[in-house]
């Protein structure tokens, strides 16, 4: 970097934050210098397992070691969050072509309504399969997802969903 700092908004549901998200935050820091990680509501997803307060506390604990990162919440549009927090760009991570399709549409829409540009970065190849949805599903049944999430998230998942003995899945 040449010493100048650009700040980017990294919006998401973060329900919960996982190692793929952490990698995108680290890439954002390396490329731009400042990342504002913002928990937003995704209207196309169910309300989720974790309250906004639980998500925020897991995000804060997991990102506290990274100077240049700010963790916030916002009720509203990503472009309005970008204006509120004074960021220059929106940052998104891409795992696969499915992500690209939805992110491309959001990027064009966000630019058309506000002029804010979106920058994509590729996820690490060893993390392309990680998703918050499957982490929630596995954790709810007592499965171990500690290799997929930062330690504070693993700790919180274990507290909320204590490991249940595995069964065959039969109910009778
Ligand atoms: O982690 P997610 O669920 O993939 O994140 C999606 C999110 C929250 C970034 C997206 O749904 C979003 O930007 N929501 C805020 C509402 C908004 O700006 N809608 C217009 C999108 S063009």
CSV table of C-alpha atoms and ligand atoms in Angstrom, one decimal:
chain,number,residue,atom,x,y,z
A,1,UNK,CA,0.0,0.0,0.0
A,2,UNK,CA,1.2,3.6,-0.6
A,3,UNK,CA,0.0,4.8,2.9
A,4,UNK,CA,-3.4,6.1,1.8
A,5,UNK,CA,-6.4,4.4,3.2
A,6,UNK,CA,-9.7,3.5,1.6
A,7,UNK,CA,-12.6,2.3,3.6
A,8,UNK,CA,-15.0,-0.4,2.5
A,9,UNK,CA,-18.3,-1.6,3.8
A,10,UNK,CA,-18.6,-5.4,4.2
A,11,UNK,CA,-22.3,-6.0,4.7
A,12,UNK,CA,-23.9,-9.4,5.5
A,13,UNK,CA,-26.2,-11.3,7.7
A,14,UNK,CA,-23.4,-13.0,9.6
A,15,UNK,CA,-25.7,-15.5,11.2
A,16,UNK,CA,-23.1,-16.5,12.3
A,17,UNK,CA,-19.8,-15.1,11.1
A,18,UNK,CA,-17.6,-17.9,9.8
A,19,UNK,CA,-14.0,-18.4,8.6
A,20,UNK,CA,-14.9,-17.5,5.0
A,21,UNK,CA,-16.2,-14.1,6.2
A,22,UNK,CA,-13.0,-13.6,8.3
A,23,UNK,CA,-10.9,-14.2,5.2
A,24,UNK,CA,-12.8,-11.6,3.2
A,25,UNK,CA,-12.3,-9.1,6.1
A,26,UNK,CA,-8.6,-9.8,6.1
A,27,UNK,CA,-8.4,-9.4,2.3
A,28,UNK,CA,-10.3,-6.1,2.6
A,29,UNK,CA,-7.8,-4.9,5.1
A,30,UNK,CA,-4.9,-5.9,3.0
A,31,UNK,CA,-6.3,-4.2,-0.1
A,32,UNK,CA,-8.0,-1.1,1.4
A,33,UNK,CA,-6.8,-0.5,5.0
A,34,UNK,CA,-10.2,-0.1,6.7
A,35,UNK,CA,-13.2,-2.4,6.7
A,36,UNK,CA,-16.5,-1.6,8.3
A,37,UNK,CA,-18.3,-4.9,8.9
A,38,UNK,CA,-22.0,-4.3,9.1
A,39,UNK,CA,-24.7,-6.7,10.2
A,40,UNK,CA,-27.8,-6.1,8.0
A,41,UNK,CA,-31.1,-7.8,7.5
A,42,UNK,CA,-31.4,-9.9,4.4
A,43,UNK,CA,-35.1,-9.7,3.5
A,44,UNK,CA,-35.0,-12.9,1.5
A,45,UNK,CA,-33.8,-15.0,4.4
A,46,UNK,CA,-35.7,-16.2,7.5
A,47,UNK,CA,-34.9,-14.2,10.6
A,48,UNK,CA,-32.2,-16.6,11.6
A,49,UNK,CA,-31.0,-18.4,14.7
A,50,UNK,CA,-29.1,-15.6,16.4
A,51,UNK,CA,-30.4,-12.3,17.5
A,52,UNK,CA,-28.7,-9.2,16.2
A,53,UNK,CA,-27.1,-8.7,19.7
A,54,UNK,CA,-25.6,-12.3,19.6
A,55,UNK,CA,-24.3,-11.8,16.1
A,56,UNK,CA,-22.7,-8.5,17.0
A,57,UNK,CA,-21.0,-9.9,20.1
A,58,UNK,CA,-19.6,-12.9,18.1
A,59,UNK,CA,-18.4,-10.5,15.4
A,60,UNK,CA,-16.8,-8.1,17.8
A,61,UNK,CA,-15.0,-11.0,19.7
A,62,UNK,CA,-13.9,-12.6,16.4
A,63,UNK,CA,-12.5,-9.4,14.8
A,64,UNK,CA,-11.1,-7.6,17.8
A,65,UNK,CA,-7.6,-8.6,16.9
A,66,UNK,CA,-7.7,-6.8,13.6
A,67,UNK,CA,-6.8,-3.1,13.6
A,68,UNK,CA,-8.6,-1.2,10.9
A,69,UNK,CA,-11.9,-3.2,11.4
A,70,UNK,CA,-15.0,-1.6,12.8
A,71,UNK,CA,-18.1,-3.7,13.6
A,72,UNK,CA,-21.5,-2.1,13.3
A,73,UNK,CA,-25.2,-2.9,12.8
A,74,UNK,CA,-27.6,-1.1,10.5
A,75,UNK,CA,-31.3,-1.3,9.8
A,76,UNK,CA,-31.9,-0.5,6.2
A,77,UNK,CA,-30.1,-0.6,2.8
A,78,UNK,CA,-26.5,-1.4,2.3
A,79,UNK,CA,-26.0,1.8,0.3
A,80,UNK,CA,-27.4,3.9,3.2
A,81,UNK,CA,-25.1,2.0,5.6
A,82,UNK,CA,-22.2,3.0,3.2
A,83,UNK,CA,-23.3,6.7,3.5
A,84,UNK,CA,-23.8,6.5,7.2
A,85,UNK,CA,-20.3,5.0,7.9
A,86,UNK,CA,-18.6,7.0,5.2
A,87,UNK,CA,-17.2,4.1,3.2
A,88,UNK,CA,-15.9,4.4,-0.3
A,89,UNK,CA,-16.9,1.0,-1.7
A,90,UNK,CA,-19.0,-2.1,-0.8
A,91,UNK,CA,-16.9,-5.3,-0.4
A,92,UNK,CA,-18.2,-8.7,-1.2
A,93,UNK,CA,-16.7,-12.2,-1.3
A,94,UNK,CA,-17.5,-14.7,-4.1
A,95,UNK,CA,-17.5,-18.4,-3.5
A,96,UNK,CA,-19.0,-19.6,-6.8
A,97,UNK,CA,-21.0,-18.7,-9.8
A,98,UNK,CA,-24.2,-18.7,-7.7
A,99,UNK,CA,-22.8,-16.0,-5.5
A,100,UNK,CA,-21.6,-14.1,-8.6
A,101,UNK,CA,-25.1,-14.0,-10.1
A,102,UNK,CA,-26.8,-12.5,-7.0
A,103,UNK,CA,-23.9,-10.2,-6.2
A,104,UNK,CA,-23.7,-8.9,-9.7
A,105,UNK,CA,-27.3,-8.0,-9.7
A,106,UNK,CA,-27.0,-6.3,-6.2
A,107,UNK,CA,-23.9,-4.4,-7.3
A,108,UNK,CA,-25.6,-3.0,-10.4
A,109,UNK,CA,-28.7,-2.1,-8.4
A,110,UNK,CA,-26.8,-0.5,-5.6
A,111,UNK,CA,-24.7,1.5,-8.1
A,112,UNK,CA,-27.9,2.6,-10.0
A,113,UNK,CA,-29.6,3.9,-6.9
A,114,UNK,CA,-26.6,5.5,-5.2
A,115,UNK,CA,-23.4,5.6,-7.3
A,116,UNK,CA,-21.7,3.3,-4.8
A,117,UNK,CA,-19.4,0.8,-6.4
A,118,UNK,CA,-19.0,-2.8,-5.3
A,119,UNK,CA,-15.6,-4.7,-5.2
A,120,UNK,CA,-15.6,-8.5,-5.3
A,121,UNK,CA,-12.8,-10.6,-3.9
A,122,UNK,CA,-12.5,-14.4,-4.3
A,123,UNK,CA,-12.9,-16.7,-1.3
A,124,UNK,CA,-10.0,-18.9,-0.4
A,125,UNK,CA,-10.3,-22.2,-2.4
A,126,UNK,CA,-10.3,-24.3,0.8
A,127,UNK,CA,-13.2,-22.3,2.2
A,128,UNK,CA,-15.6,-22.1,-0.8
A,129,UNK,CA,-18.0,-24.6,0.7
A,130,UNK,CA,-18.6,-22.8,4.0
A,131,UNK,CA,-22.0,-21.3,4.6
A,132,UNK,CA,-23.7,-19.9,7.6
A,133,UNK,CA,-26.9,-21.9,6.8
A,134,UNK,CA,-25.1,-25.2,7.0
A,135,UNK,CA,-23.2,-24.2,10.1
A,136,UNK,CA,-26.6,-23.4,11.8
A,137,UNK,CA,-28.1,-26.7,10.7
A,138,UNK,CA,-25.2,-28.8,11.9
A,139,UNK,CA,-24.8,-26.9,15.2
A,140,UNK,CA,-28.5,-27.2,16.0
A,141,UNK,CA,-28.2,-31.0,15.8
A,142,UNK,CA,-25.1,-30.9,18.1
A,143,UNK,CA,-22.6,-31.4,15.3
A,144,UNK,CA,-19.1,-30.0,15.5
A,145,UNK,CA,-18.4,-27.0,13.3
A,146,UNK,CA,-15.5,-25.6,15.3
A,147,UNK,CA,-13.2,-25.9,12.3
A,148,UNK,CA,-15.4,-23.6,10.2
A,149,UNK,CA,-15.8,-20.7,12.5
A,150,UNK,CA,-13.6,-18.4,14.6
A,151,UNK,CA,-13.1,-19.6,18.2
A,152,UNK,CA,-15.6,-17.1,19.8
A,153,UNK,CA,-18.3,-18.3,17.5
A,154,UNK,CA,-17.5,-22.0,18.2
A,155,UNK,CA,-17.7,-21.2,21.9
A,156,UNK,CA,-21.1,-19.5,21.5
A,157,UNK,CA,-22.5,-22.3,19.3
A,158,UNK,CA,-21.4,-24.9,21.9
A,159,UNK,CA,-23.1,-22.9,24.7
A,160,UNK,CA,-26.4,-22.5,22.8
A,161,UNK,CA,-26.4,-26.0,21.3
A,162,UNK,CA,-24.7,-28.4,23.6
A,163,UNK,CA,-23.4,-31.5,21.8
A,164,UNK,CA,-26.2,-34.0,21.6
A,165,UNK,CA,-25.3,-37.7,21.4
A,166,UNK,CA,-25.6,-38.7,17.7
A,167,UNK,CA,-28.5,-40.9,16.9
A,168,UNK,CA,-29.5,-42.8,13.8
A,169,UNK,CA,-32.1,-40.1,13.2
A,170,UNK,CA,-35.0,-42.6,13.9
A,171,UNK,CA,-37.8,-41.3,16.0
A,172,UNK,CA,-39.0,-44.6,17.3
B,1,LIG,O1,-24.9,-12.6,4.3
B,1,LIG,P1,-25.9,-12.3,3.3
B,1,LIG,O2,-27.3,-12.7,3.8
B,1,LIG,O3,-25.6,-12.9,1.9
B,1,LIG,O4,-26.0,-10.7,3.1
B,1,LIG,C1,-26.9,-10.1,2.2
B,1,LIG,C2,-27.1,-8.6,2.5
B,1,LIG,C3,-27.5,-8.5,4.0
B,1,LIG,C4,-25.7,-7.9,2.3
B,1,LIG,C5,-28.1,-8.1,1.5
B,1,LIG,O5,-29.3,-8.7,1.7
B,1,LIG,C6,-28.3,-6.6,1.8
B,1,LIG,O6,-27.6,-5.8,1.3
B,1,LIG,N1,-29.4,-6.2,2.5
B,1,LIG,C7,-29.7,-4.9,2.9
B,1,LIG,C8,-31.0,-4.4,2.1
B,1,LIG,C9,-30.5,-3.9,0.7
B,1,LIG,O7,-29.6,-3.1,0.6
B,1,LIG,N2,-31.2,-4.3,-0.3
B,1,LIG,C10,-31.0,-3.9,-1.7
B,1,LIG,C11,-30.1,-4.9,-2.4
B,1,LIG,S1,-29.8,-4.4,-4.1
